[in-house]
Short mmCIF file of C-alpha atoms and ligand atoms in Angstrom, two decimals:
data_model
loop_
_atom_site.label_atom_id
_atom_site.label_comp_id
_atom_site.label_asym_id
_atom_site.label_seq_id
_atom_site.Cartn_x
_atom_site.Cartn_y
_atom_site.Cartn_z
CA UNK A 1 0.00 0.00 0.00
CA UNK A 2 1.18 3.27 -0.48
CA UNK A 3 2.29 4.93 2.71
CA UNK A 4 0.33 7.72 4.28
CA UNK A 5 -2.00 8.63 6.78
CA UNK A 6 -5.80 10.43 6.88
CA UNK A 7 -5.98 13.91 6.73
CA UNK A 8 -8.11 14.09 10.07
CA UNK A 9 -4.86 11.86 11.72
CA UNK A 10 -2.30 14.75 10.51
CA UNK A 11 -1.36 16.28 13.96
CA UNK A 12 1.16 19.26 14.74
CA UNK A 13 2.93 17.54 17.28
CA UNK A 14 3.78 14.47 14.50
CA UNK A 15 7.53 15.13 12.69
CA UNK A 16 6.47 14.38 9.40
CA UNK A 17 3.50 12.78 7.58
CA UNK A 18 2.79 11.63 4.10
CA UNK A 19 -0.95 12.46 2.60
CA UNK A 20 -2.91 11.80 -0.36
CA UNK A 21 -5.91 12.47 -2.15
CA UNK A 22 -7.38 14.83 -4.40
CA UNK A 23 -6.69 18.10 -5.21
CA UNK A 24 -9.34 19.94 -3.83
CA UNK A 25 -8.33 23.50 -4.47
CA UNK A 26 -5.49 25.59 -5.34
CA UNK A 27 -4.88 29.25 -4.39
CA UNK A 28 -1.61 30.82 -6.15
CA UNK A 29 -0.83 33.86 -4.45
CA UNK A 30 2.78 34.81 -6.35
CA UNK A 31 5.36 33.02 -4.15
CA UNK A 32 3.12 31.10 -2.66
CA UNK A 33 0.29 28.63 -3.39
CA UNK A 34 -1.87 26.77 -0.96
CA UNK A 35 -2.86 23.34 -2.18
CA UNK A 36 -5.66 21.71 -0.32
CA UNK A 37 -5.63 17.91 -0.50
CA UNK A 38 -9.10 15.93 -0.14
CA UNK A 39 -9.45 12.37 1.04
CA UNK A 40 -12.08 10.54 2.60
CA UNK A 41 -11.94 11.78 6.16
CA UNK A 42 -11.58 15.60 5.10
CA UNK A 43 -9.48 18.08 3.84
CA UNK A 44 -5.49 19.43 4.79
CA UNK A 45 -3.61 22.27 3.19
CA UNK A 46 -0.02 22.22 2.04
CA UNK A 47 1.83 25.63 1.56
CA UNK A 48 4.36 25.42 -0.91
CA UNK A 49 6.53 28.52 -0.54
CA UNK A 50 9.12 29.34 -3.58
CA UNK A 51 11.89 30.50 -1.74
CA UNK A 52 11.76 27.19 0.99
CA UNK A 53 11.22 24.58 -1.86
CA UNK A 54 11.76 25.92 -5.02
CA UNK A 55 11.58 22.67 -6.72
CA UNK A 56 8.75 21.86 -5.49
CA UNK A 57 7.39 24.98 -5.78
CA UNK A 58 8.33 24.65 -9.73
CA UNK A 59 5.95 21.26 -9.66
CA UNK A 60 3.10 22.51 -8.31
CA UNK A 61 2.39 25.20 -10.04
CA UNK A 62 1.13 23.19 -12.74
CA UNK A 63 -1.28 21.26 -10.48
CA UNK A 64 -5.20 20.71 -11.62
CA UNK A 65 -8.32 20.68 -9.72
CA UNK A 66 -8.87 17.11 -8.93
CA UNK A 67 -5.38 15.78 -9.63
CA UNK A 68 -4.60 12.81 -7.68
CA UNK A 69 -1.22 13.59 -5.60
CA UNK A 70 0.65 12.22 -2.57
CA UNK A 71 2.85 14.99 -0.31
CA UNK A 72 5.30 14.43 2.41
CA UNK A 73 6.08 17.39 5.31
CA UNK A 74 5.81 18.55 8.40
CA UNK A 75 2.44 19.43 9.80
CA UNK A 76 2.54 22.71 11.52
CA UNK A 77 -0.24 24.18 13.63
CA UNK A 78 -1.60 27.12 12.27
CA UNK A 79 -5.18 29.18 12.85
CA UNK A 80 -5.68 29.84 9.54
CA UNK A 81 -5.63 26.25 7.88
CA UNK A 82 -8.90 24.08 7.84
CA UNK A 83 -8.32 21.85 10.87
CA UNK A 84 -5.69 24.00 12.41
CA UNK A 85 -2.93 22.50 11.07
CA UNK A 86 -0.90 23.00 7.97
CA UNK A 87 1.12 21.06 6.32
CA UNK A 88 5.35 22.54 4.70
CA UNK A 89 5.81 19.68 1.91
CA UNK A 90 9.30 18.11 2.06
CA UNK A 91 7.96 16.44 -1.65
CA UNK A 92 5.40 16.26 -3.75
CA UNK A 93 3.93 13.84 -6.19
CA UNK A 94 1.64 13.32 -8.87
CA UNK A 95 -0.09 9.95 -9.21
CA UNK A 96 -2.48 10.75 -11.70
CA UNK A 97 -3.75 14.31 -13.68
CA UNK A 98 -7.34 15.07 -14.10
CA UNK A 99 -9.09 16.21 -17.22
CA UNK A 100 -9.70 19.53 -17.31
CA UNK A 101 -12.64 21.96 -17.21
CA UNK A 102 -14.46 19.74 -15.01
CA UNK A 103 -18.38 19.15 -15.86
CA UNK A 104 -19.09 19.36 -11.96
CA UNK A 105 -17.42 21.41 -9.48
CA UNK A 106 -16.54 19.69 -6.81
CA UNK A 107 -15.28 22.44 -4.24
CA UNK A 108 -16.70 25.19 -4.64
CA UNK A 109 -19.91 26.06 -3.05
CA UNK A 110 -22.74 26.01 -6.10
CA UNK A 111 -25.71 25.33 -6.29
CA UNK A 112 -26.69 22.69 -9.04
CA UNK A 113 -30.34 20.94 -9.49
CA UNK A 114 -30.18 17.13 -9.12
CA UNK A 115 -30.64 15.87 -12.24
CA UNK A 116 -27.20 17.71 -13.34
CA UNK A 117 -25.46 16.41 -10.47
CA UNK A 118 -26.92 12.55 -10.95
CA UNK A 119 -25.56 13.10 -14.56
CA UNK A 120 -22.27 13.88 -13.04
CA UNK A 121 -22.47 11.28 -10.37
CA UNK A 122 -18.74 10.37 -10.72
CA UNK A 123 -17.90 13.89 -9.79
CA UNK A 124 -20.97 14.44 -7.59
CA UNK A 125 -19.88 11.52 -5.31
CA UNK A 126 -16.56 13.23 -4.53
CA UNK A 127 -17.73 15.93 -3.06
CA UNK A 128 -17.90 15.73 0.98
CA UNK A 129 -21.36 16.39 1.51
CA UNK A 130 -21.83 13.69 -0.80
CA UNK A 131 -19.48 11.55 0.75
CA UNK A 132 -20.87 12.31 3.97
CA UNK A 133 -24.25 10.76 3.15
CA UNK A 134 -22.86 7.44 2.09
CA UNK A 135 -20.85 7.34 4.75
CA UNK A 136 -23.81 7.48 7.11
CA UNK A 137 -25.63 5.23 5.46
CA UNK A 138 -22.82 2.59 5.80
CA UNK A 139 -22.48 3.13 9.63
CA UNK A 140 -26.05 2.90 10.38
CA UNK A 141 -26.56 0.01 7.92
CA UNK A 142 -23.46 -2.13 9.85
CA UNK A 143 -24.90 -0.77 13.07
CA UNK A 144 -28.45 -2.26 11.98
CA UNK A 145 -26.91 -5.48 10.90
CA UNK A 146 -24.73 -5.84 13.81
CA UNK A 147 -28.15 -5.80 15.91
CA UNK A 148 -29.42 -8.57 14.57
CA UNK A 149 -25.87 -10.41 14.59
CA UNK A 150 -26.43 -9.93 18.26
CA UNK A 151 -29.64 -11.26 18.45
CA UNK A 152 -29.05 -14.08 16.68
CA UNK A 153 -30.76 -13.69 13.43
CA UNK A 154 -29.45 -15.82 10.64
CA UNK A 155 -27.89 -13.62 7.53
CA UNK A 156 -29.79 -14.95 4.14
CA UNK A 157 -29.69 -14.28 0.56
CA UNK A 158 -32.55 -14.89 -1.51
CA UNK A 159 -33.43 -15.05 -5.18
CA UNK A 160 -33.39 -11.96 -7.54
CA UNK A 161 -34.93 -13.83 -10.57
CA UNK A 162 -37.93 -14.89 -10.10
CA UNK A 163 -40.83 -16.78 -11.81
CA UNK A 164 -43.42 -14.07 -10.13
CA UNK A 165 -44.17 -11.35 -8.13
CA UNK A 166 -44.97 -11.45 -4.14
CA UNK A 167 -46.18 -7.54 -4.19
CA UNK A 168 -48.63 -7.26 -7.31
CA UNK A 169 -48.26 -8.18 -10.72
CA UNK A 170 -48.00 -4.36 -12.73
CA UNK A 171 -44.98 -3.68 -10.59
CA UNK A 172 -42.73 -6.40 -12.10
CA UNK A 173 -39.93 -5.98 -14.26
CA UNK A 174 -39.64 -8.67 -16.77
CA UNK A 175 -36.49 -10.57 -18.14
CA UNK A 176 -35.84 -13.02 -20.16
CA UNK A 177 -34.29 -16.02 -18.34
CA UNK A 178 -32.93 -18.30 -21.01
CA UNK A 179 -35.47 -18.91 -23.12
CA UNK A 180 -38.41 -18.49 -20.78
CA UNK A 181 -40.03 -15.52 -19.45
CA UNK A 182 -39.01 -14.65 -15.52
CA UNK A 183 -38.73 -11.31 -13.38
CA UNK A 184 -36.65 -9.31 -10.96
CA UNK A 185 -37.47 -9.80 -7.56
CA UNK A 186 -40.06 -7.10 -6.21
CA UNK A 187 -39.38 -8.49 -2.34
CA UNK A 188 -37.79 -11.76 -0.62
CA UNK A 189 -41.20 -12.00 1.32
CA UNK A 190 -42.09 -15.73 -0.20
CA UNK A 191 -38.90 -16.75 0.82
CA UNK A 192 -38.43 -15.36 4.14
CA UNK A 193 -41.64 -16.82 5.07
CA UNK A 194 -40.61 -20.58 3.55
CA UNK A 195 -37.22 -20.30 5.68
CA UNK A 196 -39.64 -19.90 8.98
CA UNK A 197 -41.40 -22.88 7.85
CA UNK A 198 -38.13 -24.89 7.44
CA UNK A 199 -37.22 -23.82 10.67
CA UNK A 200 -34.65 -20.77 10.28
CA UNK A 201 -36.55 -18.71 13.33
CA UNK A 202 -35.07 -15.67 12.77
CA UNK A 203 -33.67 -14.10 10.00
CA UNK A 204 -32.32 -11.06 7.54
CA UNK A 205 -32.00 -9.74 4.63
CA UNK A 206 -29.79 -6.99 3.51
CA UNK A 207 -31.04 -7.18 -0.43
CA UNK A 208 -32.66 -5.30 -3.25
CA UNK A 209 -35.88 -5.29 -4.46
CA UNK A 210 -37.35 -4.00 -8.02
CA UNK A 211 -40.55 -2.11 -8.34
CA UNK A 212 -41.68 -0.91 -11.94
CA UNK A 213 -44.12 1.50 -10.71
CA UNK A 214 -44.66 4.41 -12.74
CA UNK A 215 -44.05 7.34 -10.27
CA UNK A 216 -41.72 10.99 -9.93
CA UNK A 217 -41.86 11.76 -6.42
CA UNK A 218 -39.11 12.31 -3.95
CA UNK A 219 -39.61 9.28 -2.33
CA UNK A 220 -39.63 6.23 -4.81
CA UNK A 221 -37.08 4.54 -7.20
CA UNK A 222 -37.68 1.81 -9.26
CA UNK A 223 -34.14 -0.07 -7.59
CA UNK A 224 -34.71 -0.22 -3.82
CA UNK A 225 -32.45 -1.54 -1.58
CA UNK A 226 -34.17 -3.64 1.16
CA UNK A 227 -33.91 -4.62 4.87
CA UNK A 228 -36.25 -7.78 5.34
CA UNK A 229 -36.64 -9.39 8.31
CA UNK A 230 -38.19 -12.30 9.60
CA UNK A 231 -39.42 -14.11 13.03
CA UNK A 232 -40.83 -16.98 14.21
CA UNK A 233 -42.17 -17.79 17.79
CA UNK A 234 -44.24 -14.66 17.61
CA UNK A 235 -47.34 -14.31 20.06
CA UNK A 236 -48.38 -11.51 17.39
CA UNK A 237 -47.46 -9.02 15.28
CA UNK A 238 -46.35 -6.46 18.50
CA UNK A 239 -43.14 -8.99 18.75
CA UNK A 240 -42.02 -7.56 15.10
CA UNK A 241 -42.61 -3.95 16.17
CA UNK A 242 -40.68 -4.47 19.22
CA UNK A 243 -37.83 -6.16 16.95
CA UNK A 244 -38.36 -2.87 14.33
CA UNK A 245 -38.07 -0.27 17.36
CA UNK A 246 -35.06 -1.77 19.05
CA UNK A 247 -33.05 -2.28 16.02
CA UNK A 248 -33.94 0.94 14.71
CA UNK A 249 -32.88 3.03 17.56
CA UNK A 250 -29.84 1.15 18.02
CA UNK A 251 -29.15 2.03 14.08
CA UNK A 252 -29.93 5.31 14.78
CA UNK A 253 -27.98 5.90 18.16
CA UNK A 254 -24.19 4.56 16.94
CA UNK A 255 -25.07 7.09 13.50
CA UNK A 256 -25.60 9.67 16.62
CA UNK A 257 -22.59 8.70 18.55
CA UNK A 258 -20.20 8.03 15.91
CA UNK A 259 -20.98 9.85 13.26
CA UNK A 260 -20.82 12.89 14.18
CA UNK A 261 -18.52 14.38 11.53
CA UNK A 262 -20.88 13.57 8.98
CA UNK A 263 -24.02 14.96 10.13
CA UNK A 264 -22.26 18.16 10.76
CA UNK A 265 -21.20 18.48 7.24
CA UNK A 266 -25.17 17.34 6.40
CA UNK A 267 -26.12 19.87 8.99
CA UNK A 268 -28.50 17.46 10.63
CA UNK A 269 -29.87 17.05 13.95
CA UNK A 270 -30.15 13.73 14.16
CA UNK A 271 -33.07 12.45 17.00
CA UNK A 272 -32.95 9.38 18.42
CA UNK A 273 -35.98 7.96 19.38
CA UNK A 274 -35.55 7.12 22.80
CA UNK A 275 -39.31 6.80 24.10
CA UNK A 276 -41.54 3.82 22.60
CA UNK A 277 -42.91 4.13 19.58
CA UNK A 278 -46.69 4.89 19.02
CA UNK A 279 -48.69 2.45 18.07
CA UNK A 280 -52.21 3.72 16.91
CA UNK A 281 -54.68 1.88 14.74
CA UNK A 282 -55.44 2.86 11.56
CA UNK A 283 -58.58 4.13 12.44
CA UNK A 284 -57.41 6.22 14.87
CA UNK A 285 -54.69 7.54 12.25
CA UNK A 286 -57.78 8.36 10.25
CA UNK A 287 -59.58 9.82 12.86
CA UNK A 288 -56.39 11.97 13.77
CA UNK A 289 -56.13 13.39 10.32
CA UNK A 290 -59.99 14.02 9.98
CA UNK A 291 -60.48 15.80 13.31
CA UNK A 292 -56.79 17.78 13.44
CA UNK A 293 -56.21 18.15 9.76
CA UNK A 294 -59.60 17.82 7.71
CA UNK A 295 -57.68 15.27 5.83
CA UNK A 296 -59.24 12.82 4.08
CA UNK A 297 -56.71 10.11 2.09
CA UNK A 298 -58.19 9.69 -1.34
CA UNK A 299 -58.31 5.64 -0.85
CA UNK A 300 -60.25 5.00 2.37
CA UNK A 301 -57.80 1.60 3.03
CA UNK A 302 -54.08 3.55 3.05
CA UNK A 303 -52.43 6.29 4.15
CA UNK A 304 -51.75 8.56 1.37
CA UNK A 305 -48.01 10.63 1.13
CA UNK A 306 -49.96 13.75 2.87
CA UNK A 307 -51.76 11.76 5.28
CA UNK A 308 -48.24 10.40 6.48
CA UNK A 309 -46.65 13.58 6.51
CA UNK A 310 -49.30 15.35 8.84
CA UNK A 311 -49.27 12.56 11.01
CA UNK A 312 -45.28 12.49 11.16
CA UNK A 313 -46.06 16.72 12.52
CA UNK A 314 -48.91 15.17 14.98
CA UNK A 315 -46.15 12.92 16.60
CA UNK A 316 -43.27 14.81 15.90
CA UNK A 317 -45.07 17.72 18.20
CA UNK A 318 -45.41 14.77 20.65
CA UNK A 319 -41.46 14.51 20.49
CA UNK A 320 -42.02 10.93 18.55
CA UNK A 321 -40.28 10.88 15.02
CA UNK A 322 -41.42 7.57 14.55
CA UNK A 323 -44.57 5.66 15.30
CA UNK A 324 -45.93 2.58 13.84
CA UNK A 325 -49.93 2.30 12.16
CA UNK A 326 -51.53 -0.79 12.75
CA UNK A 327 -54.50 -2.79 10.91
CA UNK A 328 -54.44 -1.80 7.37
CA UNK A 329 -57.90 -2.97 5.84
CA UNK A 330 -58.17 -5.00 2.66
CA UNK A 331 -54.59 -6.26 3.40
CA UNK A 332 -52.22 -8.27 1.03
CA UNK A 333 -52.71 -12.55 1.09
CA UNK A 334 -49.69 -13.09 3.22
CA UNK A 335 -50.76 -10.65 6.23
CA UNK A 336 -53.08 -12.27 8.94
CA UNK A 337 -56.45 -10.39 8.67
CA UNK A 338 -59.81 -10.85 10.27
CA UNK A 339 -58.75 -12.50 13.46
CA UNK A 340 -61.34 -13.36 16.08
CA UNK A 341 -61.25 -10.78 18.70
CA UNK A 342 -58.90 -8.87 17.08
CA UNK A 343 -60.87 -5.28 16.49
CA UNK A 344 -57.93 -4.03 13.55
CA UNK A 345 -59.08 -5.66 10.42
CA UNK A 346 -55.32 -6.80 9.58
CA UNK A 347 -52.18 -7.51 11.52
CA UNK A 348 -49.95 -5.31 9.15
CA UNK A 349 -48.51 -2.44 10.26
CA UNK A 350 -46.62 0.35 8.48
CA UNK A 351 -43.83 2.10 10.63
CA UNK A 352 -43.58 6.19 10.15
CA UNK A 353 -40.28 7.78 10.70
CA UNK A 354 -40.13 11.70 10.03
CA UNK A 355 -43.25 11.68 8.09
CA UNK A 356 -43.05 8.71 5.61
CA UNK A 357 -43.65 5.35 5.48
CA UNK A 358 -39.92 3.73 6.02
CA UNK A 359 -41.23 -0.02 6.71
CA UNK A 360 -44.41 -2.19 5.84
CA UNK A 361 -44.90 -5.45 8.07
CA UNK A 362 -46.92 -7.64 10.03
CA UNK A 363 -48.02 -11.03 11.82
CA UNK A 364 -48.26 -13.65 8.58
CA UNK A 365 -51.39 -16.09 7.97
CA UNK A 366 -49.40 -19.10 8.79
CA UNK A 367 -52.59 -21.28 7.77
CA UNK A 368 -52.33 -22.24 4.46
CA UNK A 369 -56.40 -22.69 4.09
CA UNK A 370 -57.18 -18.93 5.26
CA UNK A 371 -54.14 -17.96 3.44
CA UNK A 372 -55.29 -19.47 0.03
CA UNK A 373 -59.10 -18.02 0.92
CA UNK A 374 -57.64 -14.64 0.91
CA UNK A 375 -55.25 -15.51 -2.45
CA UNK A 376 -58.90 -16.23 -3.98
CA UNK A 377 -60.43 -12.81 -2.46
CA UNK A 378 -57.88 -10.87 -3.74
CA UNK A 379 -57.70 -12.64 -7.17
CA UNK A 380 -54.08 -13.57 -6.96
CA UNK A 381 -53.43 -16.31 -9.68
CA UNK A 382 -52.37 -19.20 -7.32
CA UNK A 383 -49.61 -21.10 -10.17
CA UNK A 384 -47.34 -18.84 -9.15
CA UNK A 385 -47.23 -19.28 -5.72
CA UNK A 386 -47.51 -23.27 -5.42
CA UNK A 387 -43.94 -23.58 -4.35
CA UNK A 388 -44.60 -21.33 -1.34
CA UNK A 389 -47.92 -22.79 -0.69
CA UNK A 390 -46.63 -26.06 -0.72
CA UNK A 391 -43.63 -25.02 1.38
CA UNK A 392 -45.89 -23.85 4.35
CA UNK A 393 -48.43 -26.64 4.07
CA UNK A 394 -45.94 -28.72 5.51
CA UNK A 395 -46.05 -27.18 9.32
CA UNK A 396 -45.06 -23.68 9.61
CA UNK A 397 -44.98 -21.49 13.06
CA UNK A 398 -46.06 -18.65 13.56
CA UNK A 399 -44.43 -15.67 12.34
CA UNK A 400 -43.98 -12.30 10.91
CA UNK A 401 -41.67 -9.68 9.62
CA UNK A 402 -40.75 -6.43 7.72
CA UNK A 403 -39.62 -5.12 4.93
CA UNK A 404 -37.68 -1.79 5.87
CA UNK A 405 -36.86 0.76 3.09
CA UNK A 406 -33.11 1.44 3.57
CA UNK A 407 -32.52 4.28 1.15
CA UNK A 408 -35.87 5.68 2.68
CA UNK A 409 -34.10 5.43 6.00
CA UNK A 410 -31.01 7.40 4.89
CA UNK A 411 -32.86 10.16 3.02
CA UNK A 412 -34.78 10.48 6.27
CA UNK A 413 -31.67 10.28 8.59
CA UNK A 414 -29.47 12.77 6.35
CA UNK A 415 -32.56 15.32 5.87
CA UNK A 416 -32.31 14.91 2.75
CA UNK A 417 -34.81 16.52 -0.17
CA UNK A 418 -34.89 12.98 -2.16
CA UNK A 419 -34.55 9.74 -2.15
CA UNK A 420 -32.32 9.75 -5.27
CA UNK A 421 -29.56 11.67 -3.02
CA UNK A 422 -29.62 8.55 -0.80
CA UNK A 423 -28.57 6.11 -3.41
CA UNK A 424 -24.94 6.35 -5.28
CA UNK A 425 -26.39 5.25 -8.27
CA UNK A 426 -29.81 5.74 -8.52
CA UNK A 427 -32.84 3.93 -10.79
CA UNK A 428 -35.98 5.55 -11.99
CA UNK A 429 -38.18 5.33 -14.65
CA UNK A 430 -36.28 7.97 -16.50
CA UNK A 431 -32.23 6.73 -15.63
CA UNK A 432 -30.90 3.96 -16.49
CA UNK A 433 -26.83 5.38 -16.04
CA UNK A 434 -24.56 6.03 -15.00
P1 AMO B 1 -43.59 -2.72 0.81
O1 AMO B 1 -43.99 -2.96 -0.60
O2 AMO B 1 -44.43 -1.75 1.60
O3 AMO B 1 -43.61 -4.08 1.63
O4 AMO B 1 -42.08 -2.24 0.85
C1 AMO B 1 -41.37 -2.10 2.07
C2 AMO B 1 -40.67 -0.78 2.15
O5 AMO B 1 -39.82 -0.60 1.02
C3 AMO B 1 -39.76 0.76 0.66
N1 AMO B 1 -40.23 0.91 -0.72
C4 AMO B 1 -39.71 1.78 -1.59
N2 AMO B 1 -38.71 2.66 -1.47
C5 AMO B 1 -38.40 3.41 -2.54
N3 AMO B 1 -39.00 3.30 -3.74
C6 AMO B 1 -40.02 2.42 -3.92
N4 AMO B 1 -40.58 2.30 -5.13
C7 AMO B 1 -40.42 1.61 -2.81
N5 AMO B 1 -41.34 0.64 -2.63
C8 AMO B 1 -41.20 0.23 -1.36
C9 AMO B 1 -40.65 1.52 1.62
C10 AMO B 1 -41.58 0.44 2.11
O6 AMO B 1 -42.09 0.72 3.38
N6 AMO B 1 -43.10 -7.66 1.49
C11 AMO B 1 -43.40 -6.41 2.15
C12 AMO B 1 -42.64 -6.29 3.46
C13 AMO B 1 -43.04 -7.27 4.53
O7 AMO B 1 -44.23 -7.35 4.87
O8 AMO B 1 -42.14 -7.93 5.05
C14 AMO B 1 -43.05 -5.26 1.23
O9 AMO B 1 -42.24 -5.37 0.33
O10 AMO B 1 -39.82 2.02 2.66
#
């Protein structure tokens, strides 16, 4: 490896140091140019003075925005550098020149819409702020993960390619598999559910999921990337809340603690839930919205994008940024629904985190007979699903799960404007690269 250290390691009271990255900026002031080098944990100037070094002096004169260099020098407190410290070179190389004018700029402080900068995702991904958000996303992500390490869940991977769809047949995104027809994966759902029937108890998936829904909001892409998770044991569908809530603060609470560096350059706030999450029914989320709001969701059986919003401010005033909704009518085949004594119409539950949906889940109909009853309701054509039926006939415990939204989550958690900012390279029905 090539020797050097971070730029957030460099320390005044360290002899000498070797750094590299990329050329962030350069200011030539005459005898003297300031070079500020960029690598992933932040930024350090080097001050090249002509009469100290002339030959290096010489070399960087010709240096380029975004150049790739490596210095060696002394670091050397001083007020004025980013950081506090500053670094005199002892010498100073190039490992690679960058094309020049660049089609994004990196450093300086512009604003640019989103669709420019997702053209010029390359450059776009360099910049800190950028960097910052994916860096975020990858400590609360291991953080999440390392939860249910703890806990004992068992890590799976399930298909991509797929003969059909668990979420709805118009959302599918066809392929051609050989010579037969087949289609990406819109959710591991059947399988999670056949691994609690073969006895895996607990599980998770960190995965992606493909949805070809026709859409340009802030808040959907057609390439998701997907937390599932799956339980078995459950008494009901409160055991995968209380799995959701724990695992979701404890995401959220390292990102707090450790973080820290990032969500400053974000400027976020980040809240950690620390009080349970409400649970309300979904008529009672309907009754909130009707009596506080006069809102009315357009379909009577969901939460619309505005109904979730206002109810995110209802809880948010309540100092809860997320709360879960419980009992979602006319509910998909593989949610229980219509349970005696039960007075929510489903056990599904969507969980609301800063005012949008980040997770849909629920207690599963683990009997095959009620569970094919509500295939024929629905009108779900049942050859697709005979593996899955068959795999549960066969003795299956109860159980339940959740789906979890992960670029949701790190929109949410970054305060960011839309989803598409949360993913490095994102899909919609419109981009297809880079
Ligand atoms: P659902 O379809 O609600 O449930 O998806 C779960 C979560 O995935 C995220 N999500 C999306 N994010 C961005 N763009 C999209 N187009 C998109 N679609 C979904 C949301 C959503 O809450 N099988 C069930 C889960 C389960 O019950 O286990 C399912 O997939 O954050």
């Amino acid at each position: 490896m090539i020797d050097r250290i971070h730029t957030s390691a460099v320390d005044p009271e360290m002899d000498e140091v070797a750094v590299a990255g990329h050329v962030h900026e350069i200011r030539d002031l005459g005898g003297l140019v300031f070079v500020i080098v960029r690598d992933r944990e932040g930024l350090v100037q080097v001050v090249f003075k002509q009469e100290r070094e002339p030959e290096l002096f010489e070399a960087v004169e010709s240096a380029g925005s975004e150049d790739v260099v490596r210095v060696v020098g002394e670091p050397v407190a001083s007020d004025q550098a980013p950081g506090g410290v500053e670094i005199a070179p002892t010498d100073y190389e190039v490992l690679d020149t960058a094309d020049s004018p660049l089609p994004l700029e990196i450093s300086k402080d512009v604003t640019v819409d989103l669709s420019t900068r997702l053209d010029n995702r390359a450059l776009d991904l360099r910049k800190p702020e950028t960097l910052a958000v994916f860096s975020l996303r990858s400590t609360l992500m291991t953080a999440m993960e390392s939860w249910f390490d703890e806990e004992g869940f068992v890590d799976i991977k399930t298909p991509l390619i797929s003969k059909g769809g668990a979420e709805g047949g118009a959302e599918l995104f066809p392929i051609l598999y050989y010579d037969r027809d087949a289609f990406l994966s819109q959710s591991p759902q059947l399988y999670k559910q056949i691994l609690m029937a073969a006895g895996y108890e607990a599980v998770y998936e960190t995965g992606t999921a493909f949805r070809a829904e026709d859409f340009a909001t802030s808040r959907h892409v057609s390439e998701i990337a997907m937390f599932d998770v799956e339980l078995a044991y459950i008494d009901d569908h409160h055991d995968v809340m209380d799995v959701q809530e724990e695992s979701l603060r404890h995401a959220l609470r390292v990102a707090a603690d450790t973080a820290s560096r990032e969500l400053e350059l974000l400027d976020v706030d980040l809240t950690v839930p620390e009080a349970d999450f409400p649970r309300i029914t979904f008529d009672e989320a309907l009754s909130i919205l009707e009596t506080e709001f006069g809102h009315f969701p357009e379909d009577p059986t969901d939460l619309d994008t505005e109904g979730e919003k206002l109810l995110g401010e209802h809880f948010a005033e309540q100092g809860h940024p997320a709360f879960f909704v419980v009992g979602y009518p006319d509910e998909k085949f593989y949610y229980m629904q219509d349970v005696d004594g039960d007075e929510i119409a489903s056990r599904k539950f969507d969980l609301i985190y800063e005012g949008q949906e980040l997770s849909s889940g629920g207690q599963r109909e683990h009997d095959v007979d009620r569970m094919v009853a509500a295939m024929e309701a629905e009108g779900v054509e049942q050859a697709n699903f005979e593996f899955y039926i068959e795999a549960l006939s066969y003795g299956t415990p109860p159980h339940g799960g959740y789906g979890l939204g992960i670029d949701r989550l790190v929109q949410q958690a970054a305060g960011l404007d839309n989803i598409k900012e949360a993913i490095m390279f994102p899909r919609d029905p419109t981009r297809l690269e880079p």
